[in-house]
Amino acid sequence: MLQNLLLNSLEQGMVYGIMALGVYITFKILKFSDLTVDGSFPLGAAIAAALIVGGYHPFFATLAALLAGALAGCITGILNTKAGISDLLSGILTMTSLYSINLRIMGRPNTPLLNQPTIYSVIDTFVKGIWPAFPSKHVYLIFFIIFALLIKFIVDAFLKTQMGFALRATGDNPQMIRSQGVNTDLAKIIGLVISNSLVALSGALVAQYLGFADAGMGVGTIVAGLASVIIGDTLLGGRTVFISTLGVLFGSFLYRFSISLVLSFRLAQASDLKLFTAIVVVIALTAPQIKQALKLRIKGCDSYGNS
Amino acid sequence: MVILDHIQKIFYRNTPNENQVLNNLSLKVEDGDFITVIGSNGAGKSTMLNVVAGVHPVDSGRILLDGIDITHLPEFKRAAFIGRVFQDPMLGTSPSMTIEENLSMAYARPNNMTLCWGLDFQRRKIFKDYLKNIPLGLENRLSTKVKLLSGGQRQALTLIMATMKKPKLLLLDEHTAALDPKTAQMVNSLTEEIVQKNNITTIMVTHNLEHAIKMGNRLIMMHKGQIVMDLSGEEKSTMTIPRLLNKFEQLQGEKFAEDRVMLA
């Protein structure tokens, strides 16, 4: 059972990890608390589901979802930089309006994808054509791991470009990068666009994975994303971008694994999950302070003993 | 050549705190000038630099750089030809990024928003060679995060970043005020070396009268948002601290007593 639990958590950890990588870009790189993700995640799901049901190719549907996420991020960015609305509020405004928009896109609160072609069924059929012995039940796992790592490497590479440097400096010291000639408003918007594209992409993949899109499936996305980012940061640290993004995926896996554990041992009901998530985030957020406090205490004892 | 043409800047206009910081200020900076700016607190020295850099919009007047009107150009666009070093050593660098990453952003200016790699073998070599000429021992610490450097090292790094791509104008806002005397001396001599070697037009605000007299080719004293003294050549080189203090005294009368502490 534990093996199943691990494999399932890995599967989910990777597909939601793409969303967490998006949250990493805003939260860690830009230091921008972006709540748009609670809206752009179901936006990606809704667009993908609606287009697939409408007969479009799953790849096209997934790409469209990514572009819609980019647009959502762009709107939050413009609200924040051009209209001067605070980062939290501009994200909340986009998120709230996306709720209505998602209902419009689907035309109803829930769109099932049963017996519809998905990106996975397409891949499964394709690989089977080349390699008939392909273990179909692992198609999700294999695809998610490859895809999440691919996105991770793309994000890593991006953050090593001149533009990536500019984004990191915008979050770190906007005054400095402005005096080096970078438009920090533009840098913020670019960061939000990339972040929400990834979040919507993740939403589209999750909808096809779960077999439905739901208007309410975005609730708590930001908290799950933050949990992944913070768990990764606490455990692996952030010495380099490579380690940080690896930490995000690892954090996402651990987060899903802990939820699965709690559920499978009946420690909580499914409806307690959001509470549990919030508690995990609080613990992960306070861990560095607790570590620091413990260190100080130990040091204090030492110097007392030595004197 | 930089021209400030009748600049007015009023903070908190139409409130009880209304404060005219720049009062019809005009200044012509010739190419190659190294101007030191002194004046008591609130004289408008920093505001003048900030207005030139585009941090604050002006209420009226024009700013010309090599004949081009830059009065309404946003801060980040002016950065293409203006280099700056701030008083606070924290402000000029990105602390959680490495030395070479910081240098790369300055080196690539003004094309530092592209999708080209920020660092490669060639650039690292350029940075290393560049840092070898500066007695800070940073050439072997390229991948160290800037937050681990001392204030003086950071200020030197900021200065290097501001001048790496030769700016048309260099603005130094009390850039050694937060450093200990020895480090301040090091940063000052580095400043003189870089400015002279590259012949960079420079405006430096300082509270240190000795530096103001010794450094540069022109000395300006500001008072209540105007330039009240503009010395160059022999007039400047023969100026002494007591005579400058005397001038302050004349300007400010009784109020000066409290400022003597600041200027000593």
Coordinates of C-alpha atoms in Angstrom, one line a residue:
Chain A
M1 CA 0.0 0.0 0.0
L2 CA 2.8 2.4 0.9
Q3 CA 4.3 1.9 -2.6
N4 CA 1.0 2.8 -4.2
L5 CA 0.8 5.8 -1.9
L6 CA 4.3 6.9 -2.9
L7 CA 3.7 6.5 -6.6
N8 CA 0.3 8.3 -6.4
S9 CA 1.9 11.2 -4.4
L10 CA 4.7 11.4 -6.9
E11 CA 2.2 11.6 -9.8
Q12 CA 0.3 14.3 -8.1
G13 CA 3.3 16.0 -6.7
M14 CA 4.7 16.4 -10.2
V15 CA 1.6 17.7 -11.9
Y16 CA 0.8 20.1 -9.1
G17 CA 4.5 20.9 -9.0
I18 CA 4.2 22.7 -12.3
M19 CA 1.7 25.0 -10.5
A20 CA 4.1 25.3 -7.6
L21 CA 6.9 26.3 -9.9
G22 CA 4.7 29.2 -11.1
V23 CA 4.1 30.2 -7.4
Y24 CA 7.9 30.0 -6.9
I25 CA 8.4 32.6 -9.6
T26 CA 6.0 35.2 -8.0
F27 CA 6.5 34.4 -4.4
K28 CA 10.2 33.7 -4.2
I29 CA 11.7 35.5 -7.2
L30 CA 9.5 38.6 -7.5
K31 CA 8.5 38.6 -3.8
F32 CA 4.9 39.2 -5.1
S33 CA 2.1 37.5 -3.2
D34 CA 0.0 36.6 -6.1
L35 CA -3.5 35.2 -5.4
T36 CA -4.4 35.1 -9.1
V37 CA -3.4 31.4 -9.0
D38 CA -6.6 30.4 -7.2
G39 CA -8.4 31.7 -10.4
S40 CA -5.9 30.8 -13.1
F41 CA -5.6 27.2 -12.0
P42 CA -9.3 26.4 -12.6
L43 CA -9.2 28.7 -15.7
G44 CA -6.7 26.4 -17.2
A45 CA -8.9 23.4 -16.3
A46 CA -12.0 25.1 -17.6
I47 CA -10.5 26.1 -21.0
A48 CA -8.9 22.7 -21.5
A49 CA -12.2 20.8 -20.6
A50 CA -14.4 23.1 -22.6
L51 CA -12.2 22.8 -25.7
I52 CA -11.8 19.1 -25.5
V53 CA -15.5 18.6 -25.1
G54 CA -16.0 21.0 -28.0
G55 CA -14.0 18.5 -30.1
Y56 CA -10.6 20.2 -30.2
H57 CA -7.3 18.3 -30.0
P58 CA -6.2 17.9 -26.4
F59 CA -2.8 19.4 -27.2
F60 CA -4.4 22.5 -28.6
A61 CA -6.7 22.7 -25.6
T62 CA -3.8 22.5 -23.2
L63 CA -1.8 25.2 -25.1
A64 CA -4.9 27.4 -25.1
A65 CA -5.2 27.0 -21.3
L66 CA -1.5 28.1 -20.9
L67 CA -2.2 31.2 -23.0
A68 CA -5.3 32.1 -21.0
G69 CA -3.2 31.8 -17.8
A70 CA -0.7 34.2 -19.3
L71 CA -3.5 36.7 -20.0
A72 CA -4.7 36.4 -16.4
G73 CA -1.2 37.1 -15.1
C74 CA -0.9 40.0 -17.4
I75 CA -4.1 41.5 -16.0
T76 CA -3.0 41.2 -12.4
G77 CA 0.3 42.7 -13.4
I78 CA -1.3 45.7 -15.1
L79 CA -3.6 46.2 -12.1
N80 CA -0.7 46.3 -9.8
T81 CA 1.9 48.3 -11.8
K82 CA -0.2 50.6 -13.9
A83 CA -3.3 51.1 -11.7
G84 CA -1.3 51.1 -8.5
I85 CA -3.4 48.5 -6.7
S86 CA -1.5 46.5 -4.1
D87 CA -0.2 43.0 -5.1
L88 CA -2.6 41.1 -2.8
L89 CA -5.7 43.1 -3.9
S90 CA -4.9 43.0 -7.6
G91 CA -4.5 39.2 -7.4
I92 CA -7.8 38.9 -5.5
L93 CA -9.6 41.0 -8.0
T94 CA -8.4 38.9 -10.9
M95 CA -9.1 35.7 -9.0
T96 CA -12.7 36.8 -8.2
S97 CA -13.5 37.8 -11.7
L98 CA -12.0 34.6 -13.0
Y99 CA -14.6 32.6 -11.0
S100 CA -17.4 34.1 -13.1
I101 CA -15.3 33.8 -16.3
N102 CA -14.7 30.1 -15.6
L103 CA -18.4 29.5 -15.2
R104 CA -19.0 31.2 -18.5
I105 CA -16.3 29.2 -20.3
M106 CA -17.8 25.9 -19.1
G107 CA -21.4 27.1 -19.2
R108 CA -21.9 25.1 -16.0
P109 CA -20.0 24.5 -12.7
N110 CA -18.6 21.1 -13.7
T111 CA -17.5 19.6 -17.0
P112 CA -16.8 15.8 -17.0
L113 CA -14.2 14.5 -19.4
L114 CA -15.2 10.9 -19.3
N115 CA -14.6 9.0 -22.6
Q116 CA -13.0 12.1 -24.1
P117 CA -9.6 12.1 -25.6
T118 CA -7.0 13.6 -23.3
I119 CA -3.3 14.5 -23.7
Y120 CA -2.6 11.2 -21.9
S121 CA -4.7 9.0 -24.1
V122 CA -3.0 10.5 -27.1
I123 CA 0.4 9.9 -25.7
D124 CA -0.6 6.4 -24.6
T125 CA -1.8 5.5 -28.1
F126 CA 1.3 7.0 -29.6
V127 CA 3.8 5.2 -27.4
K128 CA 1.9 1.9 -27.7
G129 CA 2.3 2.2 -31.5
I130 CA 6.1 2.2 -31.0
W131 CA 6.4 0.0 -28.0
P132 CA 3.4 -2.3 -27.5
A133 CA 4.6 -3.4 -24.0
F134 CA 4.3 0.1 -22.6
P135 CA 2.8 -0.1 -19.1
S136 CA -0.3 2.1 -19.7
K137 CA -1.1 2.4 -16.0
H138 CA 2.1 4.4 -15.5
V139 CA 1.5 6.8 -18.4
Y140 CA 0.6 9.6 -15.9
L141 CA 3.6 9.0 -13.7
I142 CA 6.1 8.9 -16.5
F143 CA 4.6 11.8 -18.4
F144 CA 4.3 14.0 -15.2
I145 CA 7.9 13.3 -14.1
I146 CA 9.4 14.0 -17.5
F147 CA 7.2 17.1 -18.1
A148 CA 7.7 18.6 -14.6
L149 CA 11.4 18.2 -14.9
L150 CA 11.4 19.7 -18.4
I151 CA 9.5 22.7 -17.0
K152 CA 11.9 22.9 -14.1
F153 CA 14.9 23.0 -16.5
I154 CA 13.2 25.7 -18.6
V155 CA 12.5 27.8 -15.6
D156 CA 16.2 27.3 -14.4
A157 CA 17.5 28.3 -17.9
F158 CA 15.2 31.3 -18.0
L159 CA 16.4 32.6 -14.6
K160 CA 19.9 32.4 -15.9
T161 CA 19.2 34.7 -18.8
Q162 CA 19.6 38.5 -18.7
M163 CA 15.8 38.8 -18.3
G164 CA 15.9 36.2 -15.5
F165 CA 18.5 38.2 -13.7
A166 CA 16.4 41.3 -14.1
L167 CA 13.4 39.6 -12.6
R168 CA 15.4 38.3 -9.7
A169 CA 16.8 41.7 -9.0
T170 CA 13.3 43.3 -9.3
G171 CA 12.2 41.1 -6.4
D172 CA 15.5 41.6 -4.5
N173 CA 16.2 45.3 -4.9
P174 CA 13.9 47.2 -7.3
Q175 CA 15.8 50.5 -6.8
M176 CA 19.1 48.9 -7.9
I177 CA 17.7 47.3 -11.1
R178 CA 15.9 50.5 -12.0
S179 CA 19.1 52.4 -11.8
Q180 CA 20.6 49.7 -14.1
G181 CA 18.0 50.7 -16.7
V182 CA 15.3 48.0 -16.2
N183 CA 11.6 48.8 -16.3
T184 CA 10.6 47.0 -13.1
D185 CA 6.9 47.3 -14.0
L186 CA 7.5 45.3 -17.1
A187 CA 9.7 42.8 -15.2
K188 CA 6.8 42.2 -12.7
I189 CA 4.3 41.7 -15.5
I190 CA 6.6 39.3 -17.3
G191 CA 7.0 37.3 -14.1
L192 CA 3.3 37.2 -13.5
V193 CA 2.6 36.1 -17.1
I194 CA 5.1 33.2 -16.8
S195 CA 3.9 32.2 -13.4
N196 CA 0.2 32.1 -14.3
S197 CA 0.9 30.3 -17.6
L198 CA 2.5 27.5 -15.6
V199 CA -0.4 27.5 -13.1
A200 CA -3.0 27.3 -15.9
L201 CA -1.0 24.6 -17.7
S202 CA -1.0 22.6 -14.5
G203 CA -4.8 23.2 -14.1
A204 CA -5.3 21.9 -17.7
L205 CA -3.2 18.8 -17.0
V206 CA -5.0 18.1 -13.7
A207 CA -8.4 18.4 -15.3
Q208 CA -7.5 15.8 -17.9
Y209 CA -5.9 13.7 -15.1
L210 CA -8.9 13.8 -12.8
G211 CA -11.4 13.5 -15.7
F212 CA -13.3 16.7 -15.0
A213 CA -13.0 20.5 -14.5
D214 CA -14.8 22.1 -11.7
A215 CA -15.4 25.8 -11.0
G216 CA -14.4 25.2 -7.3
M217 CA -11.2 23.3 -7.9
G218 CA -9.0 26.4 -7.5
V219 CA -9.8 27.0 -3.9
G220 CA -6.6 26.7 -1.8
T221 CA -4.3 26.4 -4.9
I222 CA -2.1 29.2 -3.6
V223 CA -1.8 27.6 -0.2
A224 CA -0.8 24.3 -1.8
G225 CA 1.7 26.1 -4.0
L226 CA 3.1 28.0 -1.1
A227 CA 3.4 24.9 1.0
S228 CA 5.4 23.2 -1.8
V229 CA 7.7 26.2 -2.2
I230 CA 8.3 26.6 1.5
I231 CA 8.7 22.9 2.3
G232 CA 11.3 22.8 -0.5
D233 CA 13.1 25.9 0.7
T234 CA 13.2 24.7 4.3
L235 CA 14.5 21.2 3.4
L236 CA 16.9 21.9 0.5
G237 CA 17.6 25.6 0.9
G238 CA 18.1 28.0 -1.9
R239 CA 21.8 28.2 -2.6
T240 CA 21.3 28.1 -6.4
V241 CA 18.3 28.3 -8.7
F242 CA 18.8 24.7 -9.7
I243 CA 18.4 23.5 -6.1
S244 CA 15.5 25.9 -5.3
T245 CA 13.4 24.6 -8.2
L246 CA 14.2 21.0 -7.4
G247 CA 13.1 21.8 -3.9
V248 CA 9.8 23.1 -5.2
L249 CA 9.1 19.8 -7.0
F250 CA 10.3 17.8 -4.0
G251 CA 8.2 20.0 -1.7
S252 CA 5.1 19.4 -3.9
F253 CA 5.7 15.7 -3.7
L254 CA 6.1 15.7 0.1
Y255 CA 3.0 17.9 0.5
R256 CA 0.9 15.4 -1.6
F257 CA 2.4 12.5 0.3
S258 CA 1.6 13.9 3.7
I259 CA -2.0 14.5 2.6
S260 CA -2.3 11.0 1.3
L261 CA -0.9 9.7 4.6
V262 CA -3.4 11.6 6.6
L263 CA -6.3 10.5 4.4
S264 CA -5.3 6.8 4.2
F265 CA -4.8 6.5 7.9
R266 CA -8.2 8.1 8.5
L267 CA -6.6 10.8 10.6
A268 CA -8.9 13.3 8.8
Q269 CA -11.8 13.4 6.5
A270 CA -11.4 14.8 3.0
S271 CA -13.3 17.9 4.1
D272 CA -10.6 18.6 6.7
L273 CA -7.9 18.9 4.0
K274 CA -7.9 22.7 3.6
L275 CA -7.4 23.1 7.4
F276 CA -4.6 20.5 7.3
T277 CA -3.0 22.3 4.3
A278 CA -3.0 25.6 6.2
I279 CA -1.4 24.0 9.2
V280 CA 1.3 22.4 7.0
V281 CA 2.1 25.9 5.6
V282 CA 2.2 27.5 9.1
I283 CA 4.6 24.8 10.3
A284 CA 6.8 25.1 7.2
L285 CA 6.8 28.9 7.5
T286 CA 7.7 28.9 11.2
A287 CA 10.3 26.1 10.9
P288 CA 13.2 28.5 10.1
Q289 CA 12.4 30.7 13.1
I290 CA 12.1 27.7 15.4
K291 CA 15.4 26.4 14.1
Q292 CA 17.0 29.8 14.8
A293 CA 15.5 30.0 18.3
L294 CA 16.9 26.5 19.1
K295 CA 20.3 27.4 17.8
L296 CA 20.4 30.6 19.9
R297 CA 19.5 28.7 22.9
I298 CA 22.2 26.1 22.4
K299 CA 24.8 28.8 21.7
G300 CA 23.6 30.7 24.8
C301 CA 24.2 27.6 26.9
D302 CA 27.7 27.1 25.4
S303 CA 28.9 30.6 26.1
Y304 CA 27.5 30.3 29.6
G305 CA 29.4 27.1 30.1
N306 CA 32.6 28.5 28.7
S307 CA 32.7 31.7 30.7
Chain B
M1 CA 27.0 68.5 -21.2
V2 CA 24.2 68.6 -18.6
I3 CA 22.0 71.6 -18.2
L4 CA 19.6 72.2 -15.4
D5 CA 17.4 75.0 -16.5
H6 CA 15.4 76.9 -13.9
I7 CA 14.3 73.8 -11.9
Q8 CA 11.5 74.1 -9.4
K9 CA 10.6 71.3 -7.0
I10 CA 8.1 71.7 -4.2
F11 CA 7.3 68.8 -1.9
Y12 CA 3.9 68.6 -0.2
R13 CA 2.6 71.5 -2.2
N14 CA -0.6 73.1 -0.8
T15 CA -0.2 71.5 2.6
P16 CA 1.1 73.0 5.9
N17 CA 4.3 71.1 5.2
E18 CA 4.9 72.7 1.8
N19 CA 8.6 72.7 1.2
Q20 CA 10.4 74.3 -1.7
V21 CA 13.4 72.2 -2.1
L22 CA 14.7 73.4 -5.4
N23 CA 14.2 77.1 -6.1
N24 CA 14.8 78.1 -9.6
L25 CA 18.0 76.1 -9.8
S26 CA 20.1 76.4 -12.8
L27 CA 23.4 74.6 -13.4
K28 CA 25.6 73.9 -16.4
V29 CA 27.9 70.9 -16.1
E30 CA 30.6 70.7 -18.7
D31 CA 31.9 67.5 -20.2
G32 CA 34.6 66.1 -17.9
D33 CA 33.6 68.2 -14.9
F34 CA 33.9 66.5 -11.5
I35 CA 31.7 68.7 -9.3
T36 CA 31.5 68.3 -5.5
V37 CA 28.4 69.6 -3.9
I38 CA 28.1 70.7 -0.3
G39 CA 25.4 72.4 1.8
S40 CA 23.6 71.9 5.0
N41 CA 20.8 69.4 5.5
G42 CA 17.8 70.3 3.5
A43 CA 19.7 72.5 1.1
G44 CA 18.4 70.3 -1.8
K45 CA 21.6 68.4 -2.7
S46 CA 20.1 65.0 -2.8
T47 CA 16.9 66.2 -4.4
M48 CA 19.0 67.8 -7.2
L49 CA 20.6 64.4 -7.9
N50 CA 17.2 62.6 -7.7
V51 CA 15.6 65.1 -10.1
V52 CA 18.5 64.5 -12.6
A53 CA 18.2 60.7 -12.2
G54 CA 14.4 60.9 -12.6
V55 CA 13.3 59.7 -9.2
H56 CA 11.2 62.8 -8.7
P57 CA 9.4 64.7 -11.5
V58 CA 10.1 68.4 -11.6
D59 CA 7.4 71.0 -11.1
S60 CA 8.9 73.3 -13.7
G61 CA 12.1 73.7 -15.6
R62 CA 14.1 71.5 -18.0
I63 CA 16.9 69.0 -17.8
L64 CA 19.1 68.7 -20.9
L65 CA 21.7 66.0 -21.4
D66 CA 23.9 66.5 -24.5
G67 CA 21.2 68.7 -25.9
I68 CA 18.4 66.1 -25.5
D69 CA 15.5 67.1 -23.2
I70 CA 15.2 64.3 -20.6
T71 CA 12.9 66.1 -18.2
H72 CA 10.0 63.7 -18.8
L73 CA 12.0 60.5 -19.3
P74 CA 11.3 57.8 -16.7
E75 CA 14.0 56.8 -14.3
F76 CA 14.8 53.4 -15.9
K77 CA 15.3 55.0 -19.3
R78 CA 17.7 57.7 -18.0
A79 CA 19.7 54.9 -16.4
A80 CA 20.9 54.1 -19.9
F81 CA 23.3 57.1 -19.6
I82 CA 23.3 58.0 -15.9
G83 CA 25.2 55.9 -13.4
R84 CA 24.4 56.2 -9.7
V85 CA 25.8 55.3 -6.3
F86 CA 23.6 55.8 -3.2
Q87 CA 24.4 56.6 0.4
D88 CA 23.0 53.3 1.6
P89 CA 25.4 50.5 0.6
M90 CA 22.3 48.2 0.6
L91 CA 20.7 50.1 -2.3
G92 CA 23.1 49.7 -5.1
T93 CA 23.4 45.9 -5.4
S94 CA 21.1 42.9 -5.4
P95 CA 22.0 41.1 -2.1
S96 CA 20.8 37.6 -2.8
M97 CA 22.5 37.5 -6.2
T98 CA 26.2 36.8 -6.7
I99 CA 28.9 39.3 -7.6
E100 CA 29.1 38.1 -11.1
E101 CA 25.4 38.2 -11.6
N102 CA 25.3 41.7 -10.3
L103 CA 28.2 42.7 -12.6
S104 CA 26.4 41.0 -15.6
M105 CA 23.3 43.2 -15.2
A106 CA 25.5 46.3 -15.3
Y107 CA 27.7 45.0 -18.1
A108 CA 24.7 44.1 -20.4
R109 CA 23.2 47.6 -19.9
P110 CA 21.1 48.8 -21.7
N111 CA 20.3 45.3 -23.2
N112 CA 19.7 43.6 -19.8
M113 CA 16.2 42.5 -20.6
T114 CA 17.0 39.9 -23.3
L115 CA 16.9 36.2 -23.3
C116 CA 20.7 35.8 -23.8
W117 CA 22.7 34.0 -21.1
G118 CA 23.6 36.4 -18.3
L119 CA 26.9 34.7 -17.7
D120 CA 29.4 32.8 -19.9
F121 CA 33.0 31.9 -19.8
Q122 CA 34.0 35.1 -21.6
R123 CA 32.1 37.4 -19.3
R124 CA 33.4 35.7 -16.2
K125 CA 36.9 36.3 -17.5
I126 CA 36.2 40.0 -18.3
F127 CA 34.8 40.5 -14.7
K128 CA 37.7 38.7 -13.2
D129 CA 40.2 40.8 -15.1
Y130 CA 38.3 43.9 -14.2
L131 CA 38.2 43.1 -10.5
K132 CA 41.9 42.3 -10.4
N133 CA 42.6 46.0 -10.8
I134 CA 40.7 46.8 -7.7
P135 CA 42.4 46.1 -4.3
L136 CA 39.4 44.3 -2.8
G137 CA 40.3 40.7 -3.4
L138 CA 36.9 40.1 -5.1
E139 CA 38.3 38.6 -8.2
N140 CA 38.3 35.1 -6.7
R141 CA 34.9 35.5 -5.1
L142 CA 32.8 36.0 -8.2
S143 CA 30.2 33.5 -7.2
T144 CA 29.8 34.9 -3.6
K145 CA 26.4 36.4 -2.8
V146 CA 26.7 40.1 -2.4
K147 CA 24.9 40.0 1.0
L148 CA 28.0 38.5 2.4
L149 CA 30.2 41.5 1.5
S150 CA 31.0 44.4 3.8
G151 CA 29.5 47.9 3.2
G152 CA 32.7 49.2 1.7
Q153 CA 33.0 46.3 -0.7
R154 CA 29.4 46.7 -1.7
Q155 CA 29.9 50.4 -2.3
A156 CA 33.0 49.7 -4.4
L157 CA 31.0 47.1 -6.4
T158 CA 28.1 49.6 -6.9
L159 CA 30.7 52.1 -8.2
I160 CA 32.1 49.6 -10.6
M161 CA 28.6 48.7 -11.8
A162 CA 27.7 52.3 -12.3
T163 CA 30.7 53.0 -14.4
M164 CA 31.3 49.6 -16.2
K165 CA 29.5 50.9 -19.2
K166 CA 30.8 54.5 -19.3
P167 CA 27.9 56.7 -18.3
K168 CA 27.4 60.2 -19.7
L169 CA 26.9 61.3 -16.1
L170 CA 27.8 59.8 -12.7
L171 CA 25.8 60.8 -9.7
L172 CA 27.3 60.0 -6.2
D173 CA 25.0 60.8 -3.3
E174 CA 27.2 60.9 -0.2
H175 CA 28.4 57.4 -1.3
T176 CA 31.0 57.2 1.5
A177 CA 28.9 58.7 4.3
A178 CA 27.9 55.3 5.8
L179 CA 31.5 53.9 5.7
D180 CA 34.2 54.0 8.3
P181 CA 37.0 56.6 7.6
K182 CA 39.5 54.1 6.2
T183 CA 37.0 52.4 3.9
A184 CA 35.6 55.8 2.9
Q185 CA 39.2 56.7 1.9
M186 CA 39.5 53.5 -0.2
V187 CA 36.2 54.1 -2.0
N188 CA 37.1 57.8 -2.6
S189 CA 40.4 57.0 -4.2
L190 CA 38.7 54.3 -6.3
T191 CA 36.2 56.9 -7.3
E192 CA 38.9 59.4 -8.3
E193 CA 40.8 56.7 -10.2
I194 CA 37.7 55.5 -12.2
V195 CA 36.5 59.0 -12.9
Q196 CA 39.9 60.2 -14.1
K197 CA 40.8 57.1 -16.1
N198 CA 37.5 57.2 -18.0
N199 CA 37.0 60.9 -17.9
I200 CA 33.4 60.6 -16.6
T201 CA 31.4 63.7 -15.9
T202 CA 30.5 63.5 -12.2
I203 CA 28.4 65.2 -9.6
M204 CA 29.3 64.1 -6.0
V205 CA 27.3 65.2 -3.0
T206 CA 29.3 65.1 0.2
H207 CA 29.2 66.3 3.8
N208 CA 33.0 66.1 4.1
L209 CA 34.4 69.5 3.4
E210 CA 37.9 68.1 3.1
H211 CA 36.8 65.7 0.3
A212 CA 34.8 68.5 -1.3
I213 CA 37.9 70.7 -1.6
K214 CA 40.4 68.0 -2.5
M215 CA 38.3 66.0 -5.0
G216 CA 37.1 67.2 -8.4
N217 CA 37.6 70.4 -10.4
R218 CA 34.6 72.3 -9.3
L219 CA 32.9 73.0 -6.0
I220 CA 29.3 74.0 -5.5
M221 CA 27.6 75.1 -2.3
M222 CA 23.8 74.9 -2.1
H223 CA 21.5 76.7 0.2
K224 CA 17.7 76.7 0.3
G225 CA 17.5 75.1 -3.1
Q226 CA 19.9 77.4 -4.9
I227 CA 23.5 77.4 -5.8
V228 CA 25.2 80.1 -3.7
M229 CA 28.8 79.4 -4.5
D230 CA 30.4 77.9 -7.6
L231 CA 34.2 77.6 -7.4
S232 CA 36.6 76.2 -9.9
G233 CA 40.3 76.3 -10.8
E234 CA 42.5 78.3 -8.5
E235 CA 39.6 79.6 -6.5
K236 CA 38.7 76.0 -5.6
S237 CA 42.2 74.7 -4.9
T238 CA 43.0 77.6 -2.6
M239 CA 39.8 77.2 -0.6
T240 CA 40.1 76.1 3.0
I241 CA 37.7 74.4 5.4
P242 CA 37.6 77.5 7.8
R243 CA 36.6 79.7 4.9
L244 CA 33.9 77.4 3.8
L245 CA 32.6 77.2 7.3
N246 CA 32.7 80.9 7.4
K247 CA 30.6 81.1 4.3
F248 CA 28.0 78.7 5.9
E249 CA 27.9 80.9 8.9
Q250 CA 27.2 84.0 6.8
L251 CA 24.4 82.2 5.0
Q252 CA 22.7 80.8 8.0
G253 CA 23.4 83.1 10.8
E254 CA 22.3 81.8 14.2
K255 CA 21.0 78.5 12.7
F256 CA 24.5 77.6 11.9
A257 CA 25.5 76.7 15.5
E258 CA 23.7 73.4 15.2
D259 CA 25.1 72.6 11.8
R260 CA 28.7 73.0 12.8
V261 CA 28.4 69.6 14.4
M262 CA 27.2 68.1 11.1
L263 CA 30.0 69.7 9.1
A264 CA 33.0 69.3 11.3

